[in-house]
Tab-separated table of C-alpha atoms in Angstrom:
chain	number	residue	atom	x	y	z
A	26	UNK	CA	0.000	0.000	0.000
A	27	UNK	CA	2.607	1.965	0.849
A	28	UNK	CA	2.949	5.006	3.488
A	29	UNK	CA	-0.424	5.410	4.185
A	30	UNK	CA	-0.265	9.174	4.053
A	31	UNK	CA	0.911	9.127	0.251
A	32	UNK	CA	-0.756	8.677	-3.576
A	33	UNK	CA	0.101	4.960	-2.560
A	34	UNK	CA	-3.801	3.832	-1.404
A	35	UNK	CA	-5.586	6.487	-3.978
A	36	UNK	CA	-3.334	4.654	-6.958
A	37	UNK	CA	-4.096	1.657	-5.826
A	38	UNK	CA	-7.657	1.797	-5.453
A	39	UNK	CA	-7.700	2.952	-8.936
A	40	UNK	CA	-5.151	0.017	-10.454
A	41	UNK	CA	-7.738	-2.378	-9.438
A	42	UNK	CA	-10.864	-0.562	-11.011
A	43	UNK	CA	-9.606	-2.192	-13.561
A	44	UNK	CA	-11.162	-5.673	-14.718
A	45	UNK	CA	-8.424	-6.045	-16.872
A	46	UNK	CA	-6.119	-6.582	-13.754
A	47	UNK	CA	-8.011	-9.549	-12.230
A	48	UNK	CA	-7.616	-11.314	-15.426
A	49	UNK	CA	-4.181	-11.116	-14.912
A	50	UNK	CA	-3.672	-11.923	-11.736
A	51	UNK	CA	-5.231	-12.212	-8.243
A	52	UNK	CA	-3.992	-9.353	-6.116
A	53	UNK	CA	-4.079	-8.709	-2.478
A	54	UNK	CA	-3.250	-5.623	-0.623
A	55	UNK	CA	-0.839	-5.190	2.329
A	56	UNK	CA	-1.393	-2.298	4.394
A	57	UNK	CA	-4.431	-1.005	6.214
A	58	UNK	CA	-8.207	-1.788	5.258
A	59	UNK	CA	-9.491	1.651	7.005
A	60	UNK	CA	-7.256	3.457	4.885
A	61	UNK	CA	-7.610	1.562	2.112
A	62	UNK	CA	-11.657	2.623	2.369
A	63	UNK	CA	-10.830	6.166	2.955
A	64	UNK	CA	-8.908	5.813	-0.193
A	65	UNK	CA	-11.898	4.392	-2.060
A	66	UNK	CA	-14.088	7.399	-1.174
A	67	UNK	CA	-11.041	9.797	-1.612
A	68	UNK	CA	-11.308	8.343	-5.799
A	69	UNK	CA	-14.602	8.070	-5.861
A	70	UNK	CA	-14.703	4.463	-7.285
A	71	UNK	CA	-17.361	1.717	-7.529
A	72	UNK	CA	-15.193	-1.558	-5.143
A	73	UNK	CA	-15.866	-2.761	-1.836
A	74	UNK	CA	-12.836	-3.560	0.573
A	75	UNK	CA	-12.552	-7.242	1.799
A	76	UNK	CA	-10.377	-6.837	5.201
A	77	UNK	CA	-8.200	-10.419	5.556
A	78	UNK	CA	-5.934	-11.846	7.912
A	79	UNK	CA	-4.537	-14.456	5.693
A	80	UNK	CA	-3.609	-14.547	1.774
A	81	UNK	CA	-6.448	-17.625	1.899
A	82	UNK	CA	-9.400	-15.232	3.120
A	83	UNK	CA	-9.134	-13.409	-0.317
A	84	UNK	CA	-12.030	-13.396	-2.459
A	85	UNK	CA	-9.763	-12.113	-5.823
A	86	UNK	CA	-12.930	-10.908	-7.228
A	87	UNK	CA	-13.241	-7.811	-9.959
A	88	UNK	CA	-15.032	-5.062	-7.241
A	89	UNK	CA	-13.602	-6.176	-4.274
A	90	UNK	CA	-10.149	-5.208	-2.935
A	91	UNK	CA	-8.565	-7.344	-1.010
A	92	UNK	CA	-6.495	-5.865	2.129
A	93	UNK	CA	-4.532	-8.220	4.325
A	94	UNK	CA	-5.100	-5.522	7.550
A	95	UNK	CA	-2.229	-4.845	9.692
A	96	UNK	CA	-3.550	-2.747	11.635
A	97	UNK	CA	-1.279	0.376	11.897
A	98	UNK	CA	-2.842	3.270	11.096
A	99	UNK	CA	-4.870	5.479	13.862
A	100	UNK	CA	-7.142	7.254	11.654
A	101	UNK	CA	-7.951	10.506	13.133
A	102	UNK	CA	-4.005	10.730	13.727
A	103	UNK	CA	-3.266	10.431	10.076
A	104	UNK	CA	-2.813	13.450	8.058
A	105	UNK	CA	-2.040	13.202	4.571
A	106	UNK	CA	0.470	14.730	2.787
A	107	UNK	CA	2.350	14.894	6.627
A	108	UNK	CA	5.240	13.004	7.526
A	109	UNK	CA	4.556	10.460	10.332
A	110	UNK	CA	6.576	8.301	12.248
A	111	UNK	CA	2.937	6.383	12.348
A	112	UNK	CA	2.878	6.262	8.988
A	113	UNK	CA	6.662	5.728	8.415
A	114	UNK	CA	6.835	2.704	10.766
A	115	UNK	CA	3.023	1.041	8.720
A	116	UNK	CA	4.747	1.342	5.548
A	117	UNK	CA	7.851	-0.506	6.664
A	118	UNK	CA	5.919	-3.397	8.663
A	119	UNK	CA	3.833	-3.577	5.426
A	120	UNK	CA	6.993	-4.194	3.656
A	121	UNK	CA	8.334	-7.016	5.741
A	122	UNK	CA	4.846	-8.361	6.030
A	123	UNK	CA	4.840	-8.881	1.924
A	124	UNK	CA	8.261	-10.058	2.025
A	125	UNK	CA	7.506	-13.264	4.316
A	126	UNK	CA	4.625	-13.760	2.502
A	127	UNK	CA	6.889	-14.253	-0.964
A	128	UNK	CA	9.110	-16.050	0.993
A	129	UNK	CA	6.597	-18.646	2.824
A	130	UNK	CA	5.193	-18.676	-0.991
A	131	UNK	CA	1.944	-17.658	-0.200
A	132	UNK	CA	1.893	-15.258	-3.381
A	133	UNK	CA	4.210	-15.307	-6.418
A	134	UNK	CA	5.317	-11.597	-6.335
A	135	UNK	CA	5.326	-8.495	-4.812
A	136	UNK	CA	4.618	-5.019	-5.909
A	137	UNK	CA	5.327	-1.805	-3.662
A	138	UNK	CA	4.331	1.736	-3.586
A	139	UNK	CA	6.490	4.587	-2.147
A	140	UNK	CA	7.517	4.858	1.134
A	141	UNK	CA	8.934	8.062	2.590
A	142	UNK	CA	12.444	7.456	3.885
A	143	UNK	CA	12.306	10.675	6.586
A	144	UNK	CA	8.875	8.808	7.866
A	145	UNK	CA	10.393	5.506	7.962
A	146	UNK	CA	13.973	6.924	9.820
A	147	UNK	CA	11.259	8.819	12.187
A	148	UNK	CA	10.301	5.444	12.830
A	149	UNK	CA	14.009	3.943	14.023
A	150	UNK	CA	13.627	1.765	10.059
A	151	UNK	CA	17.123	2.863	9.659
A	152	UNK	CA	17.181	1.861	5.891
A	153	UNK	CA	17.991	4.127	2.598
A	154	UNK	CA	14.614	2.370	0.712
A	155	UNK	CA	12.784	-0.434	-0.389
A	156	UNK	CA	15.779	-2.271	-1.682
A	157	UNK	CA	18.044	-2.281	0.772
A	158	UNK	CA	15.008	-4.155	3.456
A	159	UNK	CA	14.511	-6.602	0.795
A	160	UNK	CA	18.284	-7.464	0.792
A	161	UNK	CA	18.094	-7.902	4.403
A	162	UNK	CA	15.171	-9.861	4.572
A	163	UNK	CA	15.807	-11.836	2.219
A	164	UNK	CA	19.657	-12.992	3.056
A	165	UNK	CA	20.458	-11.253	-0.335
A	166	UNK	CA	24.241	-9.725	-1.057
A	167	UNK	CA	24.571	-9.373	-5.197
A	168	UNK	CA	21.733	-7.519	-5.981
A	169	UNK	CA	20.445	-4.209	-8.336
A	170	UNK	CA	18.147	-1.930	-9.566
A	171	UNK	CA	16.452	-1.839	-12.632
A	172	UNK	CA	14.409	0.815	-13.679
A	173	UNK	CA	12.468	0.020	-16.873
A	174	UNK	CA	10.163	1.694	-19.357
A	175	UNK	CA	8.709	0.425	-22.769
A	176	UNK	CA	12.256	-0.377	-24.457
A	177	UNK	CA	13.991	1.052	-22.485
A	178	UNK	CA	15.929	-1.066	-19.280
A	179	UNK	CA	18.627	0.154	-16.759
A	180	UNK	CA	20.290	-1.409	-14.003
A	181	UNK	CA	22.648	0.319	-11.614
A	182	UNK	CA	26.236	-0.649	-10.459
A	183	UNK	CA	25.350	1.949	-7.367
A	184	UNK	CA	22.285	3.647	-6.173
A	185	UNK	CA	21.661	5.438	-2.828
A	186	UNK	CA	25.178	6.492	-2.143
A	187	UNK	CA	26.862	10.150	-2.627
A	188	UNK	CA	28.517	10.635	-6.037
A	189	UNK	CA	31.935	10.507	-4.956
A	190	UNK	CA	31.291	7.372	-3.104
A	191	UNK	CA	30.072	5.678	-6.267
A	192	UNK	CA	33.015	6.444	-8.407
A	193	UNK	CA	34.924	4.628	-5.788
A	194	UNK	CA	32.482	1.844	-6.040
A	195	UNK	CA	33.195	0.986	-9.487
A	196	UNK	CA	35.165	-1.808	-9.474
A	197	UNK	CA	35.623	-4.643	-11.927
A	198	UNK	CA	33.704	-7.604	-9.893
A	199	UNK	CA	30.657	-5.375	-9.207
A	200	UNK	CA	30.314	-4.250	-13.237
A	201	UNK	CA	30.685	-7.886	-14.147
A	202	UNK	CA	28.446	-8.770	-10.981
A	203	UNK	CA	25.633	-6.421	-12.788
A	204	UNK	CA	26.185	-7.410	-16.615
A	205	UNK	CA	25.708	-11.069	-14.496
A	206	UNK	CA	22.038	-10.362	-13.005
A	207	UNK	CA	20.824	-7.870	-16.318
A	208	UNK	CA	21.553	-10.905	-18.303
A	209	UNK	CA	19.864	-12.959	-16.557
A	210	UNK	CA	16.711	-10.642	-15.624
A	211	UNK	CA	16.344	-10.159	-19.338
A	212	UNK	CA	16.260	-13.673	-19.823
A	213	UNK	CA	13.509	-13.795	-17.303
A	214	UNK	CA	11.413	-11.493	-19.331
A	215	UNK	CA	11.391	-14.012	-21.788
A	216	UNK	CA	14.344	-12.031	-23.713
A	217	UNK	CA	16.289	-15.336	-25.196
A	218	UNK	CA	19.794	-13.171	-26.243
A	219	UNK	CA	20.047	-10.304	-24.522
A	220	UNK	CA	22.164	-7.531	-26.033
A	221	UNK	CA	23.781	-5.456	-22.706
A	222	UNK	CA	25.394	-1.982	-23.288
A	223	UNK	CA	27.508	-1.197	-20.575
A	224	UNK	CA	27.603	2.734	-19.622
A	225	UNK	CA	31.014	4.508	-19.137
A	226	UNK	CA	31.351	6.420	-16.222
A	227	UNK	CA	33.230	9.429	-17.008
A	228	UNK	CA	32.571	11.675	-20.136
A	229	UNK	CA	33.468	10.248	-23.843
A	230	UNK	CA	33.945	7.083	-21.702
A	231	UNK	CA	37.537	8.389	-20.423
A	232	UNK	CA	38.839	8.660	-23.724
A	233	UNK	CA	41.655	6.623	-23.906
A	234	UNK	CA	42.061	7.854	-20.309
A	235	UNK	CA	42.128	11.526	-20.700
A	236	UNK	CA	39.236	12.213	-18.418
A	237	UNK	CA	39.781	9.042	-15.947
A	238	UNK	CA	40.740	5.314	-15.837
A	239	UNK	CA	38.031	3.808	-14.636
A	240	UNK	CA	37.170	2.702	-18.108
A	241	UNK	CA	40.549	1.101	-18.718
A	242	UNK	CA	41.172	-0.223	-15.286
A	243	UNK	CA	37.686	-1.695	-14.129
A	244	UNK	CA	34.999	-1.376	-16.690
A	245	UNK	CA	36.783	-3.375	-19.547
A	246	UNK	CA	38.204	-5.839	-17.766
A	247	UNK	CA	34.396	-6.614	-16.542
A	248	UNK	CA	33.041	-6.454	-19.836
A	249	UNK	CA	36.111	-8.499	-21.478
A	250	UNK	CA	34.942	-11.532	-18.664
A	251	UNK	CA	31.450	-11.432	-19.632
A	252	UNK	CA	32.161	-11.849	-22.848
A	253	UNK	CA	34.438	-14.953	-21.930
A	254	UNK	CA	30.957	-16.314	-19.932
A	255	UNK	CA	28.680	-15.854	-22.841
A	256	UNK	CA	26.990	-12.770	-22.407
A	257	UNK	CA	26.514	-10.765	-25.144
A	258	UNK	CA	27.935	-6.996	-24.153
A	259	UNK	CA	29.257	-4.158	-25.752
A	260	UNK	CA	31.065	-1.068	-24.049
A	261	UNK	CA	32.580	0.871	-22.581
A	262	UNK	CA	29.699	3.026	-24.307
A	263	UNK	CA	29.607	6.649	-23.592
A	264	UNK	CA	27.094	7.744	-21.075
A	265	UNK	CA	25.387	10.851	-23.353
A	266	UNK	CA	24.515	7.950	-26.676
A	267	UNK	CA	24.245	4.559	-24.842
A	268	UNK	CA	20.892	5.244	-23.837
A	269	UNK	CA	19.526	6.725	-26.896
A	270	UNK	CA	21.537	3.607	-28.635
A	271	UNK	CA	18.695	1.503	-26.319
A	272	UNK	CA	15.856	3.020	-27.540
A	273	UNK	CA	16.633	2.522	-31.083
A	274	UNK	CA	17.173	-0.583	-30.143
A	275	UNK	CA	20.787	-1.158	-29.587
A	276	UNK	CA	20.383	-3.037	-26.321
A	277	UNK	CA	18.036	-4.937	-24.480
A	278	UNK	CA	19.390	-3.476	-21.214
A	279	UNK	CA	22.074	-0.750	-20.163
A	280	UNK	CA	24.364	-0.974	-17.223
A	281	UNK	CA	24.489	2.309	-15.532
A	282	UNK	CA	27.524	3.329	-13.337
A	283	UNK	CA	25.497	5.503	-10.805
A	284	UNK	CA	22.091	6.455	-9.719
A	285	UNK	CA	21.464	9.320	-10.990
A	286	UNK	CA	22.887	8.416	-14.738
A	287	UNK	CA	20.540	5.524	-15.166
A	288	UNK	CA	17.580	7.380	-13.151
A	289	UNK	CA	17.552	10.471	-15.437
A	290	UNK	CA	17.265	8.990	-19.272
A	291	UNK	CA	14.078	6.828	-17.501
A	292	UNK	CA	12.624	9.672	-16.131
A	293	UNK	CA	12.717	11.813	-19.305
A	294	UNK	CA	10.751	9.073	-21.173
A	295	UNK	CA	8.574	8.041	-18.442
A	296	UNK	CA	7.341	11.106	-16.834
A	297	UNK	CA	5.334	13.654	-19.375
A	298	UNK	CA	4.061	17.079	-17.509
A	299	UNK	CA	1.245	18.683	-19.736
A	300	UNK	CA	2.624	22.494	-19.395
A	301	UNK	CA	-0.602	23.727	-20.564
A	302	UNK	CA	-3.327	21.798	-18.147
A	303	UNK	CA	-0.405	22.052	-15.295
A	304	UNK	CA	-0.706	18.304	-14.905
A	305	UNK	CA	0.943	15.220	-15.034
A	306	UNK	CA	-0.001	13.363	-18.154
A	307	UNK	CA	1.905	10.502	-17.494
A	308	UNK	CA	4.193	8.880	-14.847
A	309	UNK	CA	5.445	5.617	-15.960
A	310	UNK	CA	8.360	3.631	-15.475
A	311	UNK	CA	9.239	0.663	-12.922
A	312	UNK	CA	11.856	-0.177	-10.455
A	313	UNK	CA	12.571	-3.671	-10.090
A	314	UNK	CA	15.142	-5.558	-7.694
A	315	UNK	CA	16.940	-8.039	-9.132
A	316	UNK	CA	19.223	-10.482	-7.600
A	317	UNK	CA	16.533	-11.334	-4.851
A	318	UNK	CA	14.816	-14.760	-4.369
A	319	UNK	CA	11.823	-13.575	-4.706
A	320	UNK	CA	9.959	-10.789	-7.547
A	321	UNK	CA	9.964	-7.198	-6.341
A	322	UNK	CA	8.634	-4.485	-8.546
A	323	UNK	CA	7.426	-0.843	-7.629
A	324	UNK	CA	5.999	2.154	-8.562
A	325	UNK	CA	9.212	4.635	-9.913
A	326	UNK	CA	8.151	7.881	-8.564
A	327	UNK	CA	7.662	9.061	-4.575
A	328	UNK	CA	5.342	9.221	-2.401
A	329	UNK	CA	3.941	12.648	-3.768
A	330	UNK	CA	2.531	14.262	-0.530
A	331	UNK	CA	1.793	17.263	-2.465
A	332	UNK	CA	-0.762	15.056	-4.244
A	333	UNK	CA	-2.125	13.005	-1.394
A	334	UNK	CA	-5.838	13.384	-0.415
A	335	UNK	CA	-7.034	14.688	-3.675
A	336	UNK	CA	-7.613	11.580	-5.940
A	337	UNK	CA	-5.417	13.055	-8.918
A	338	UNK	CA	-2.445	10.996	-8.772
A	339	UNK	CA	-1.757	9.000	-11.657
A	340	UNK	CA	-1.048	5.033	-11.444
A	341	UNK	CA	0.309	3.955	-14.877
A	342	UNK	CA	3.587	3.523	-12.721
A	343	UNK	CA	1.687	1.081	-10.669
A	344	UNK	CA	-0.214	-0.759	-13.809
A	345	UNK	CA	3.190	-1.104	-15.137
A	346	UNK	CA	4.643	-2.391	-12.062
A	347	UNK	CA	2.381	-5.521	-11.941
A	348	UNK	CA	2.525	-6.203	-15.466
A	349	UNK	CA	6.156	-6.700	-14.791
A	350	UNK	CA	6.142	-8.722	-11.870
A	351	UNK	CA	3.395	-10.878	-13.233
A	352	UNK	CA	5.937	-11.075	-16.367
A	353	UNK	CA	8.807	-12.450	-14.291
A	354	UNK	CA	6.966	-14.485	-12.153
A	355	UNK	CA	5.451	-16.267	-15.765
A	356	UNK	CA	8.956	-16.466	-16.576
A	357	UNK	CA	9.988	-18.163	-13.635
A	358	UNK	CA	7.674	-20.964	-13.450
A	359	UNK	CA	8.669	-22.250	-16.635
């Protein structure tokens, strides 16, 4: 559900107006059932909420929402928009609650909305987001992010760490590490040969060392072992082409050096502000872990306080998260 006092109920009340969804897959909702019905009358929609206390209680029925109720949220405490530690600590129980399901197989994949990280801190959840608890939870050590939309498909050698911390952090094992789990994510999706590029990490891709080694001394070498494994990879690429190279259709998948150089390309693509209604027209994208035992996609944006209450926000993001998860989890089973 996500914290409680974000878009993350309103979206998700709308995601499953959809009948399309249902024929999909059967979806249950972790988080609060009170909030989930404020959240129904916040959108205005035609479903009923089905409060559960076990994945087996669920009707998965087109007009009913199924919420596994934790419990969490004191209603007349919760403001939305507001950072809470009430609201910081229900978002991170429902979290670990989703991940024991996965892991005790009781569904086949799991889906989150945004949390707020200041709510969740507020809370003593001393964690930098939604990856990093699944790694712990889930005994995990190699792992990534991808970020994905349409064509377009970007996994990280670092994510939430300063910029000068994830120069240092790229290193020859964790690049090959990466071009290791995009290979075989793609493969997941069903993608037989998957074409990787790898992104430099310094302009022109160091040229010839000019602008930095890092190229020379870590990212080749990577790239020169995946090749000896199989994969199919091409790079050093520079950063400012690689990822219009990917939406032409270059790649299946690009290896990004830091946050913020896969993160931006995505968002350009996925998120489309209508300048003249002063609205957001679209926010798509998804941000997958990979690397984990079990299938976690989520919504790419925040939790969009500014938007909370009102029954505007948009949840393509969301749609598009389950339609990947429900992908991978089809393309583990067979």
């Amino acid at each position: 559900m996500g914290d409680p006092a974000s878009i993350g109920p309103e979206i998700t009340v709308k995601a499953l107006s959809d009948p399309a969804i249902y024929e999909k897959c059967s979806p249950i909702i972790i988080g609060d059932a009170a909030v989930m019905e404020a959240a129904v009358g916040i959108v205005g929609k035609d479903v009923k909420i089905n409060a559960v206390s076990d994945v087996k209680e669920a009707k998965f029925e087109f007009g009913t929402i199924d919420v596994y109720d934790m419990k969490l949220v004191d209603m007349d405490k919760l403001e939305r928009g507001v950072v809470s530690a009430m609201a910081g600590n229900a978002a991170f129980q429902y979290v670990k609650k989703v991940i024991e399901l996965a892991m005790n197989h009781e569904v086949d994949a799991t889906v989150t909305n945004a949390l707020n990280k200041e709510a969740m801190n507020l809370a003593g959840h001393h964690y930098s987001g939604h990856t990093e608890i699944y790694a712990e939870y889930t005994g995990t050590k190699k792992y990534t992010m991808m970020l994905a939309h349409e064509n377009l498909r970007v996994v990280h050698v670092s994510t939430h760490v300063s910029l000068r911390e994830a120069c240092d952090r790229v290193k020859k094992d964790r690049v090959l590490e990466v071009i290791r789990i995009a290979d075989q994510a793609c493969k997941e999706l069903g993608i037989k040969e998957p074409k990787i590029g790898v992104a430099g990490l310094n302009p022109h891709s160091g040229e010839n060392g000019m602008f930095g080694r890092e190229e020379i001394e870590e990212i080749t070498p990577a790239i020169e072992a995946a090749k000896g494994e199989g994969i199919i990879v091409d790079g050093p690429v520079p950063p400012d082409t690689v990822f219009s190279k990917a939406r032409g259709g270059w790649y299946d998948i690009v290896v990004a050096m830091y946050h913020d150089q896969g993160h931006i390309p995505l968002k350009v693509v996925g998120f489309v502000y209508n300048q003249a209604e002063q609205k957001w027209d679209a926010v798509a994208g998804v941000n997958i872990t990979l690397g984990l035992p079990i299938i976690r996609a989520s919504v790419d944006h925040g939790t969009a306080f500014d938007q909370a209450g009102k029954g505007v926000a948009n949840e393509l993001s969301l749609i598009n998260a389950m339609d990947y998860a429900i992908r991978m989890s089809e393309g583990r089973t067979k």
